[in-house]
Every structure is written in structure tokens, then in C-alpha cells.
JSON list of C-alpha atoms in Angstrom, two decimals:
[
{"chain": "N", "resi": 1, "resn": "MET", "atom": "CA", "xyz": [-1.80, 12.97, -0.66]},
{"chain": "N", "resi": 2, "resn": "ARG", "atom": "CA", "xyz": [0.00, 12.51, -4.09]},
{"chain": "N", "resi": 3, "resn": "ARG", "atom": "CA", "xyz": [-2.23, 13.93, -6.68]},
{"chain": "N", "resi": 4, "resn": "LEU", "atom": "CA", "xyz": [-2.67, 12.07, -9.99]},
{"chain": "N", "resi": 5, "resn": "ASN", "atom": "CA", "xyz": [-2.58, 13.70, -13.46]},
{"chain": "N", "resi": 6, "resn": "GLU", "atom": "CA", "xyz": [-6.33, 14.33, -13.81]},
{"chain": "N", "resi": 7, "resn": "PRO", "atom": "CA", "xyz": [-6.29, 14.09, -17.86]},
{"chain": "N", "resi": 8, "resn": "TYR", "atom": "CA", "xyz": [-4.22, 10.80, -17.41]},
{"chain": "N", "resi": 9, "resn": "GLU", "atom": "CA", "xyz": [-6.54, 9.30, -14.46]},
{"chain": "N", "resi": 10, "resn": "ASN", "atom": "CA", "xyz": [-9.49, 10.18, -16.90]},
{"chain": "N", "resi": 11, "resn": "ASP", "atom": "CA", "xyz": [-7.93, 8.35, -19.84]},
{"chain": "N", "resi": 12, "resn": "ASN", "atom": "CA", "xyz": [-7.51, 5.07, -17.49]},
{"chain": "N", "resi": 13, "resn": "PHE", "atom": "CA", "xyz": [-11.06, 5.59, -16.00]},
{"chain": "N", "resi": 14, "resn": "LEU", "atom": "CA", "xyz": [-12.62, 5.49, -19.68]},
{"chain": "N", "resi": 15, "resn": "SER", "atom": "CA", "xyz": [-10.49, 2.84, -20.86]},
{"chain": "N", "resi": 16, "resn": "PHE", "atom": "CA", "xyz": [-11.48, 0.81, -17.63]},
{"chain": "N", "resi": 17, "resn": "LYS", "atom": "CA", "xyz": [-15.24, 1.35, -18.39]},
{"chain": "N", "resi": 18, "resn": "ARG", "atom": "CA", "xyz": [-14.75, 0.24, -21.98]},
{"chain": "N", "resi": 19, "resn": "GLY", "atom": "CA", "xyz": [-13.59, -3.10, -20.49]},
{"chain": "N", "resi": 20, "resn": "GLU", "atom": "CA", "xyz": [-9.76, -2.54, -21.55]},
{"chain": "N", "resi": 21, "resn": "GLU", "atom": "CA", "xyz": [-7.09, -4.21, -20.09]},
{"chain": "N", "resi": 22, "resn": "GLU", "atom": "CA", "xyz": [-4.93, -1.14, -20.01]},
{"chain": "N", "resi": 23, "resn": "GLY", "atom": "CA", "xyz": [-7.45, 0.70, -17.72]},
{"chain": "N", "resi": 24, "resn": "PHE", "atom": "CA", "xyz": [-7.93, -2.22, -15.38]},
{"chain": "N", "resi": 25, "resn": "SER", "atom": "CA", "xyz": [-4.08, -2.87, -15.06]},
{"chain": "N", "resi": 26, "resn": "TYR", "atom": "CA", "xyz": [-3.55, 0.83, -14.26]},
{"chain": "N", "resi": 27, "resn": "TYR", "atom": "CA", "xyz": [-6.01, 0.47, -11.00]},
{"chain": "N", "resi": 28, "resn": "PHE", "atom": "CA", "xyz": [-4.46, -3.09, -10.29]},
{"chain": "N", "resi": 29, "resn": "LYS", "atom": "CA", "xyz": [-1.04, -1.54, -9.98]},
{"chain": "N", "resi": 30, "resn": "GLU", "atom": "CA", "xyz": [-1.98, 1.54, -8.29]},
{"chain": "N", "resi": 31, "resn": "PHE", "atom": "CA", "xyz": [-4.03, -0.40, -5.60]},
{"chain": "N", "resi": 32, "resn": "TYR", "atom": "CA", "xyz": [-3.22, -4.23, -5.23]},
{"chain": "N", "resi": 33, "resn": "PRO", "atom": "CA", "xyz": [-0.09, -3.70, -2.94]},
{"chain": "N", "resi": 34, "resn": "SER", "atom": "CA", "xyz": [-1.82, -1.24, -0.45]},
{"chain": "N", "resi": 35, "resn": "LEU", "atom": "CA", "xyz": [-5.11, -3.81, -0.53]},
{"chain": "N", "resi": 36, "resn": "CYS", "atom": "CA", "xyz": [-2.94, -6.73, 0.15]},
{"chain": "N", "resi": 37, "resn": "TYR", "atom": "CA", "xyz": [-1.34, -5.02, 3.24]},
{"chain": "N", "resi": 38, "resn": "PHE", "atom": "CA", "xyz": [-4.67, -3.64, 4.30]},
{"chain": "N", "resi": 39, "resn": "SER", "atom": "CA", "xyz": [-6.07, -7.20, 4.39]},
{"chain": "N", "resi": 40, "resn": "ASN", "atom": "CA", "xyz": [-3.11, -8.71, 5.95]},
{"chain": "N", "resi": 41, "resn": "SER", "atom": "CA", "xyz": [-3.16, -6.19, 8.82]},
{"chain": "N", "resi": 42, "resn": "ILE", "atom": "CA", "xyz": [-6.39, -7.60, 9.61]},
{"chain": "N", "resi": 43, "resn": "ILE", "atom": "CA", "xyz": [-6.15, -11.15, 9.07]},
{"chain": "N", "resi": 44, "resn": "LYS", "atom": "CA", "xyz": [-2.57, -11.75, 9.53]},
{"chain": "N", "resi": 45, "resn": "ASP", "atom": "CA", "xyz": [-2.33, -14.14, 6.70]},
{"chain": "N", "resi": 46, "resn": "GLU", "atom": "CA", "xyz": [-0.63, -13.02, 3.71]},
{"chain": "N", "resi": 47, "resn": "ALA", "atom": "CA", "xyz": [-1.32, -15.66, 1.21]},
{"chain": "N", "resi": 48, "resn": "THR", "atom": "CA", "xyz": [-5.25, -15.13, 1.92]},
{"chain": "N", "resi": 49, "resn": "ALA", "atom": "CA", "xyz": [-4.92, -11.33, 2.02]},
{"chain": "N", "resi": 50, "resn": "GLU", "atom": "CA", "xyz": [-3.60, -11.61, -1.61]},
{"chain": "N", "resi": 51, "resn": "ASP", "atom": "CA", "xyz": [-6.44, -13.85, -2.62]},
{"chain": "N", "resi": 52, "resn": "ILE", "atom": "CA", "xyz": [-9.05, -11.24, -1.15]},
{"chain": "N", "resi": 53, "resn": "ALA", "atom": "CA", "xyz": [-7.37, -8.22, -2.87]},
{"chain": "N", "resi": 54, "resn": "THR", "atom": "CA", "xyz": [-7.64, -10.39, -6.15]},
{"chain": "N", "resi": 55, "resn": "GLU", "atom": "CA", "xyz": [-11.28, -11.16, -5.41]},
{"chain": "N", "resi": 56, "resn": "ALA", "atom": "CA", "xyz": [-12.02, -7.54, -4.84]},
{"chain": "N", "resi": 57, "resn": "PHE", "atom": "CA", "xyz": [-10.38, -6.91, -8.44]},
{"chain": "N", "resi": 58, "resn": "LEU", "atom": "CA", "xyz": [-12.66, -9.51, -9.97]},
{"chain": "N", "resi": 59, "resn": "LYS", "atom": "CA", "xyz": [-15.59, -7.69, -8.31]},
{"chain": "N", "resi": 60, "resn": "LEU", "atom": "CA", "xyz": [-14.40, -4.27, -9.51]},
{"chain": "N", "resi": 61, "resn": "TRP", "atom": "CA", "xyz": [-14.20, -5.66, -13.09]},
{"chain": "N", "resi": 62, "resn": "GLU", "atom": "CA", "xyz": [-17.57, -7.32, -13.03]},
{"chain": "N", "resi": 63, "resn": "ARG", "atom": "CA", "xyz": [-19.32, -4.06, -11.76]},
{"chain": "N", "resi": 64, "resn": "ARG", "atom": "CA", "xyz": [-17.27, -1.75, -13.91]},
{"chain": "N", "resi": 65, "resn": "ASP", "atom": "CA", "xyz": [-20.40, -0.43, -15.73]},
{"chain": "N", "resi": 66, "resn": "ALA", "atom": "CA", "xyz": [-21.71, 0.68, -12.40]},
{"chain": "N", "resi": 67, "resn": "PHE", "atom": "CA", "xyz": [-18.93, 3.30, -11.54]},
{"chain": "N", "resi": 68, "resn": "GLU", "atom": "CA", "xyz": [-19.58, 6.99, -12.63]},
{"chain": "N", "resi": 69, "resn": "SER", "atom": "CA", "xyz": [-16.10, 8.33, -11.56]},
{"chain": "N", "resi": 70, "resn": "ALA", "atom": "CA", "xyz": [-12.74, 7.09, -10.65]},
{"chain": "N", "resi": 71, "resn": "SER", "atom": "CA", "xyz": [-12.97, 8.27, -7.17]},
{"chain": "N", "resi": 72, "resn": "HIS", "atom": "CA", "xyz": [-15.40, 5.65, -6.40]},
{"chain": "N", "resi": 73, "resn": "ILE", "atom": "CA", "xyz": [-13.11, 2.78, -7.43]},
{"chain": "N", "resi": 74, "resn": "LYS", "atom": "CA", "xyz": [-10.82, 3.15, -4.23]},
{"chain": "N", "resi": 75, "resn": "SER", "atom": "CA", "xyz": [-13.66, 3.39, -2.08]},
{"chain": "N", "resi": 76, "resn": "PHE", "atom": "CA", "xyz": [-15.30, 0.23, -3.62]},
{"chain": "N", "resi": 77, "resn": "LEU", "atom": "CA", "xyz": [-12.00, -1.81, -3.37]},
{"chain": "N", "resi": 78, "resn": "TYR", "atom": "CA", "xyz": [-11.24, -0.90, 0.24]},
{"chain": "N", "resi": 79, "resn": "LYS", "atom": "CA", "xyz": [-14.92, -1.79, 1.28]},
{"chain": "N", "resi": 80, "resn": "VAL", "atom": "CA", "xyz": [-14.49, -5.06, -0.51]},
{"chain": "N", "resi": 81, "resn": "VAL", "atom": "CA", "xyz": [-11.30, -6.12, 1.06]},
{"chain": "N", "resi": 82, "resn": "ARG", "atom": "CA", "xyz": [-12.58, -5.06, 4.25]},
{"chain": "N", "resi": 83, "resn": "ASN", "atom": "CA", "xyz": [-15.69, -7.04, 4.26]},
{"chain": "N", "resi": 84, "resn": "GLY", "atom": "CA", "xyz": [-13.82, -10.11, 2.64]},
{"chain": "N", "resi": 85, "resn": "SER", "atom": "CA", "xyz": [-11.13, -9.95, 5.57]},
{"chain": "N", "resi": 86, "resn": "ILE", "atom": "CA", "xyz": [-13.72, -9.89, 8.02]},
{"chain": "N", "resi": 87, "resn": "ASP", "atom": "CA", "xyz": [-15.66, -12.74, 6.55]},
{"chain": "N", "resi": 88, "resn": "PHE", "atom": "CA", "xyz": [-12.60, -14.79, 6.43]},
{"chain": "N", "resi": 89, "resn": "LEU", "atom": "CA", "xyz": [-12.08, -14.09, 10.04]},
{"chain": "N", "resi": 90, "resn": "ARG", "atom": "CA", "xyz": [-15.72, -15.24, 10.77]},
{"chain": "N", "resi": 91, "resn": "LYS", "atom": "CA", "xyz": [-15.30, -18.40, 8.85]},
{"chain": "N", "resi": 92, "resn": "ARG", "atom": "CA", "xyz": [-11.86, -19.02, 10.42]},
{"chain": "N", "resi": 93, "resn": "ALA", "atom": "CA", "xyz": [-13.12, -18.30, 13.83]},
{"chain": "N", "resi": 94, "resn": "LYS", "atom": "CA", "xyz": [-16.17, -20.60, 13.48]},
{"chain": "N", "resi": 95, "resn": "ALA", "atom": "CA", "xyz": [-14.48, -23.45, 11.75]},
{"chain": "N", "resi": 96, "resn": "ALA", "atom": "CA", "xyz": [-11.66, -23.74, 14.40]},
{"chain": "N", "resi": 97, "resn": "ASN", "atom": "CA", "xyz": [-13.74, -22.02, 17.31]},
{"chain": "N", "resi": 98, "resn": "HIS", "atom": "CA", "xyz": [-10.74, -19.97, 17.82]},
{"chain": "N", "resi": 99, "resn": "LEU", "atom": "CA", "xyz": [-10.90, -17.48, 20.86]},
{"chain": "N", "resi": 100, "resn": "LEU", "atom": "CA", "xyz": [-8.53, -14.94, 19.30]},
{"chain": "N", "resi": 101, "resn": "GLU", "atom": "CA", "xyz": [-10.36, -14.30, 16.25]},
{"chain": "N", "resi": 102, "resn": "LYS", "atom": "CA", "xyz": [-13.70, -14.06, 18.10]},
{"chain": "N", "resi": 103, "resn": "SER", "atom": "CA", "xyz": [-12.19, -11.48, 20.39]},
{"chain": "N", "resi": 104, "resn": "PHE", "atom": "CA", "xyz": [-10.96, -9.55, 17.41]},
{"chain": "N", "resi": 105, "resn": "LEU", "atom": "CA", "xyz": [-14.35, -9.54, 15.79]},
{"chain": "N", "resi": 106, "resn": "ALA", "atom": "CA", "xyz": [-16.05, -8.61, 18.89]},
{"chain": "N", "resi": 107, "resn": "GLU", "atom": "CA", "xyz": [-13.72, -5.70, 19.57]},
{"chain": "N", "resi": 108, "resn": "GLU", "atom": "CA", "xyz": [-13.01, -4.37, 15.80]},
{"chain": "N", "resi": 109, "resn": "ASN", "atom": "CA", "xyz": [-14.53, -0.93, 15.33]},
{"chain": "N", "resi": 110, "resn": "GLU", "atom": "CA", "xyz": [-14.84, 1.42, 12.34]},
{"chain": "N", "resi": 111, "resn": "ARG", "atom": "CA", "xyz": [-11.88, 3.65, 13.70]},
{"chain": "N", "resi": 112, "resn": "SER", "atom": "CA", "xyz": [-9.51, 0.47, 13.87]},
{"chain": "N", "resi": 113, "resn": "ILE", "atom": "CA", "xyz": [-10.52, -0.10, 10.22]},
{"chain": "N", "resi": 114, "resn": "GLN", "atom": "CA", "xyz": [-10.00, 3.49, 9.14]},
{"chain": "N", "resi": 115, "resn": "GLU", "atom": "CA", "xyz": [-6.40, 3.55, 10.86]},
{"chain": "N", "resi": 116, "resn": "LYS", "atom": "CA", "xyz": [-5.62, 0.63, 8.86]},
{"chain": "N", "resi": 117, "resn": "ILE", "atom": "CA", "xyz": [-6.70, 2.15, 5.60]},
{"chain": "N", "resi": 118, "resn": "ILE", "atom": "CA", "xyz": [-4.69, 5.09, 6.38]},
{"chain": "N", "resi": 119, "resn": "ALA", "atom": "CA", "xyz": [-1.73, 3.15, 7.04]},
{"chain": "N", "resi": 120, "resn": "ALA", "atom": "CA", "xyz": [-2.14, 1.23, 3.86]},
{"chain": "N", "resi": 121, "resn": "GLU", "atom": "CA", "xyz": [-2.62, 4.32, 1.73]},
{"chain": "N", "resi": 122, "resn": "THR", "atom": "CA", "xyz": [0.41, 5.90, 3.48]},
{"chain": "N", "resi": 123, "resn": "LEU", "atom": "CA", "xyz": [2.52, 2.97, 2.71]},
{"chain": "N", "resi": 124, "resn": "ARG", "atom": "CA", "xyz": [1.30, 3.15, -0.84]},
{"chain": "N", "resi": 125, "resn": "GLU", "atom": "CA", "xyz": [2.53, 7.12, -1.16]},
{"chain": "N", "resi": 126, "resn": "VAL", "atom": "CA", "xyz": [5.94, 6.06, 0.59]},
{"chain": "N", "resi": 127, "resn": "VAL", "atom": "CA", "xyz": [6.41, 3.29, -1.98]},
{"chain": "N", "resi": 128, "resn": "ALA", "atom": "CA", "xyz": [5.56, 5.65, -4.89]},
{"chain": "N", "resi": 129, "resn": "SER", "atom": "CA", "xyz": [7.71, 8.62, -3.52]},
{"chain": "N", "resi": 130, "resn": "ILE", "atom": "CA", "xyz": [10.71, 6.10, -3.30]},
{"chain": "N", "resi": 131, "resn": "LYS", "atom": "CA", "xyz": [10.45, 5.39, -6.82]},
{"chain": "N", "resi": 132, "resn": "LEU", "atom": "CA", "xyz": [11.40, 8.98, -7.64]},
{"chain": "N", "resi": 133, "resn": "LEU", "atom": "CA", "xyz": [14.78, 8.38, -6.03]},
{"chain": "N", "resi": 134, "resn": "PRO", "atom": "CA", "xyz": [18.05, 7.85, -8.20]},
{"chain": "N", "resi": 135, "resn": "PRO", "atom": "CA", "xyz": [18.78, 3.93, -8.12]},
{"chain": "N", "resi": 136, "resn": "LYS", "atom": "CA", "xyz": [21.61, 4.02, -5.92]},
{"chain": "N", "resi": 137, "resn": "CYS", "atom": "CA", "xyz": [20.06, 6.20, -3.15]},
{"chain": "N", "resi": 138, "resn": "ARG", "atom": "CA", "xyz": [16.88, 3.96, -3.51]},
{"chain": "N", "resi": 139, "resn": "GLN", "atom": "CA", "xyz": [18.91, 0.79, -2.94]},
{"chain": "N", "resi": 140, "resn": "ILE", "atom": "CA", "xyz": [20.62, 2.50, 0.34]},
{"chain": "N", "resi": 141, "resn": "PHE", "atom": "CA", "xyz": [17.53, 3.86, 1.52]},
{"chain": "N", "resi": 142, "resn": "ARG", "atom": "CA", "xyz": [15.72, 0.48, 1.33]},
{"chain": "N", "resi": 143, "resn": "MET", "atom": "CA", "xyz": [18.37, -1.28, 3.09]},
{"chain": "N", "resi": 144, "resn": "PHE", "atom": "CA", "xyz": [18.58, 1.46, 5.79]},
{"chain": "N", "resi": 145, "resn": "TYR", "atom": "CA", "xyz": [15.18, 2.00, 6.75]},
{"chain": "N", "resi": 146, "resn": "PHE", "atom": "CA", "xyz": [13.29, -1.33, 5.55]},
{"chain": "N", "resi": 147, "resn": "GLU", "atom": "CA", "xyz": [15.84, -3.76, 5.90]},
{"chain": "N", "resi": 148, "resn": "GLY", "atom": "CA", "xyz": [17.29, -2.07, 9.33]},
{"chain": "N", "resi": 149, "resn": "LYS", "atom": "CA", "xyz": [21.00, -2.35, 8.19]},
{"chain": "N", "resi": 150, "resn": "ASP", "atom": "CA", "xyz": [23.39, -0.17, 9.58]},
{"chain": "N", "resi": 151, "resn": "TYR", "atom": "CA", "xyz": [25.96, 1.96, 7.70]},
{"chain": "N", "resi": 152, "resn": "SER", "atom": "CA", "xyz": [28.91, -0.71, 7.92]},
{"chain": "N", "resi": 153, "resn": "GLN", "atom": "CA", "xyz": [26.61, -3.52, 6.63]},
{"chain": "N", "resi": 154, "resn": "ILE", "atom": "CA", "xyz": [25.38, -1.40, 3.64]},
{"chain": "N", "resi": 155, "resn": "ALA", "atom": "CA", "xyz": [28.85, -0.26, 2.84]},
{"chain": "N", "resi": 156, "resn": "GLU", "atom": "CA", "xyz": [30.14, -3.73, 2.95]},
{"chain": "N", "resi": 157, "resn": "GLU", "atom": "CA", "xyz": [27.42, -5.13, 0.85]},
{"chain": "N", "resi": 158, "resn": "LEU", "atom": "CA", "xyz": [27.54, -2.72, -1.96]},
{"chain": "N", "resi": 159, "resn": "GLY", "atom": "CA", "xyz": [31.46, -2.17, -1.76]},
{"chain": "N", "resi": 160, "resn": "LEU", "atom": "CA", "xyz": [31.11, 1.56, -0.75]},
{"chain": "N", "resi": 161, "resn": "SER", "atom": "CA", "xyz": [32.80, 3.46, 1.82]},
{"chain": "N", "resi": 162, "resn": "ILE", "atom": "CA", "xyz": [30.84, 4.45, 4.87]},
{"chain": "N", "resi": 163, "resn": "ASN", "atom": "CA", "xyz": [31.05, 8.20, 3.95]},
{"chain": "N", "resi": 164, "resn": "THR", "atom": "CA", "xyz": [29.45, 7.51, 0.46]},
{"chain": "N", "resi": 165, "resn": "ARG", "atom": "CA", "xyz": [26.58, 5.54, 2.04]},
{"chain": "N", "resi": 166, "resn": "ARG", "atom": "CA", "xyz": [26.18, 8.31, 4.43]},
{"chain": "N", "resi": 167, "resn": "VAL", "atom": "CA", "xyz": [26.30, 10.83, 1.47]},
{"chain": "N", "resi": 168, "resn": "GLN", "atom": "CA", "xyz": [23.52, 8.68, -0.58]},
{"chain": "N", "resi": 169, "resn": "LYS", "atom": "CA", "xyz": [21.28, 8.30, 2.46]},
{"chain": "N", "resi": 170, "resn": "ALA", "atom": "CA", "xyz": [21.38, 12.23, 2.79]},
{"chain": "N", "resi": 171, "resn": "ARG", "atom": "CA", "xyz": [20.76, 12.73, -0.70]},
{"chain": "N", "resi": 172, "resn": "ALA", "atom": "CA", "xyz": [17.82, 10.43, -0.39]},
{"chain": "N", "resi": 173, "resn": "LEU", "atom": "CA", "xyz": [16.16, 12.09, 2.56]},
{"chain": "N", "resi": 174, "resn": "ALA", "atom": "CA", "xyz": [16.90, 15.47, 1.00]},
{"chain": "N", "resi": 175, "resn": "ILE", "atom": "CA", "xyz": [14.57, 14.39, -2.25]},
{"chain": "N", "resi": 176, "resn": "LEU", "atom": "CA", "xyz": [12.18, 12.80, -0.16]},
{"chain": "N", "resi": 177, "resn": "ARG", "atom": "CA", "xyz": [11.43, 15.58, 2.42]},
{"chain": "N", "resi": 178, "resn": "GLN", "atom": "CA", "xyz": [9.89, 17.52, -0.50]},
{"chain": "N", "resi": 179, "resn": "HIS", "atom": "CA", "xyz": [6.89, 15.07, -0.04]},
{"chain": "N", "resi": 180, "resn": "PRO", "atom": "CA", "xyz": [4.59, 15.65, 3.03]},
{"chain": "N", "resi": 181, "resn": "VAL", "atom": "CA", "xyz": [3.68, 12.07, 3.45]},
{"chain": "N", "resi": 182, "resn": "LEU", "atom": "CA", "xyz": [7.24, 11.03, 3.86]},
{"chain": "N", "resi": 183, "resn": "THR", "atom": "CA", "xyz": [8.09, 13.61, 6.26]},
{"chain": "N", "resi": 184, "resn": "LEU", "atom": "CA", "xyz": [5.34, 12.33, 8.45]},
{"chain": "N", "resi": 185, "resn": "PHE", "atom": "CA", "xyz": [6.79, 8.85, 7.94]},
{"chain": "N", "resi": 186, "resn": "PHE", "atom": "CA", "xyz": [10.55, 9.94, 9.00]},
{"chain": "N", "resi": 187, "resn": "LEU", "atom": "CA", "xyz": [9.06, 11.61, 12.14]},
{"chain": "N", "resi": 188, "resn": "ALA", "atom": "CA", "xyz": [7.40, 8.32, 13.21]},
{"chain": "N", "resi": 189, "resn": "SER", "atom": "CA", "xyz": [10.44, 6.29, 12.10]},
{"chain": "N", "resi": 190, "resn": "VAL", "atom": "CA", "xyz": [12.67, 8.65, 14.18]},
{"chain": "N", "resi": 191, "resn": "ALA", "atom": "CA", "xyz": [10.35, 8.50, 17.26]},
{"chain": "N", "resi": 192, "resn": "LEU", "atom": "CA", "xyz": [10.19, 4.86, 16.99]},
{"chain": "N", "resi": 193, "resn": "VAL", "atom": "CA", "xyz": [13.81, 4.63, 17.16]},
{"chain": "N", "resi": 194, "resn": "SER", "atom": "CA", "xyz": [14.40, 7.24, 19.64]}
]
């Protein structure tokens, strides 16, 4: 996992504890996208997942005095989002008497929740690492791996030769292979394509 700069992390935690917007913004930017992904992987409703993640941050803010260290913040946020997502499913199942949601609730177990947390955190690490790429490499990487475009489509859209696109993709992979989380991501994506 990516290690944050401890003094920087500590400064943000202290700012958060003092009730300063800067400290809160740090944690919001760091975890909001992965919490939305995590909730959406459970409830399959993107807009509601965003609401649940937002609600988790409201609860975090209200209880900021209770936190003794920054490490507890991530655990708290995932727990609140997990519970909020399951509560949403229960309410939806009860209101609609929907068999699919009832079976999900009956079969959902802690291992499945842990797998979804790992997937959300891996996604957060991948997105953070991709930000390290030069702009053109980053754009080509996203088009190839996330949008599923092939060499010729990317070359046409960006006005590049196919060879230039291949060189940029290779450059991006060389940079990203220095990050262990991304190595696992690439192995998984290659296995899915094969």
C-alpha cells in the first residue's frame, strides 16, 4: 500500500481535530471516491452510494473529537459506509419486497465485505499512482485500460501515429510497474483479457 508522509498526515489529522476545513478536505479527497465505489459495489446504485459516502463524512465530522489517531478514520469511514449500504438494502427490500435484495442480505458475509474493501482500496491506489504519469501517458493509459480502446482508435482520436501511442503506453507501464499494487492490477487485467 502507498505510504503517506507521516508528518504531512499528522498535520492533516491535527487540522481535522481542530475543526479546520483543510483537515477535513484532506480526508474527503483521499477516501470519498473509494467509499463511493465500495458502497456502489454493494447496493448497485451510484447516486445513493454517493449519498451514503457523504453521510459517512458528516458522521466523521460530528465525531471528530473522538478520534485519537488518523488510522482510525479510514476504519470508521468504511464501517459507516458498509452499515449504511446494508441499511439501504434492507429498506429497499422491505419497501419493494424484492427477492434479489433479500437473498443478498441473507448470503452477504464478512469475507465478501472485506473483498469489496480491498477492491475499493486497490482502485484508490491505482488512481493515485496513475496521477504520477506524464499527462500524455496518463491519457493514453486511461483510454487503453479504462475505456477499452484499441491502438488505432486512440491514435485516431489523439492525432498520433500508432507507433507513438505504443511508445507512450510502454512508457506508462514502465513507470507504473514500480508500484506493487499496479503490478497486481496489470496481472489481473492481462488474465481477464487472455
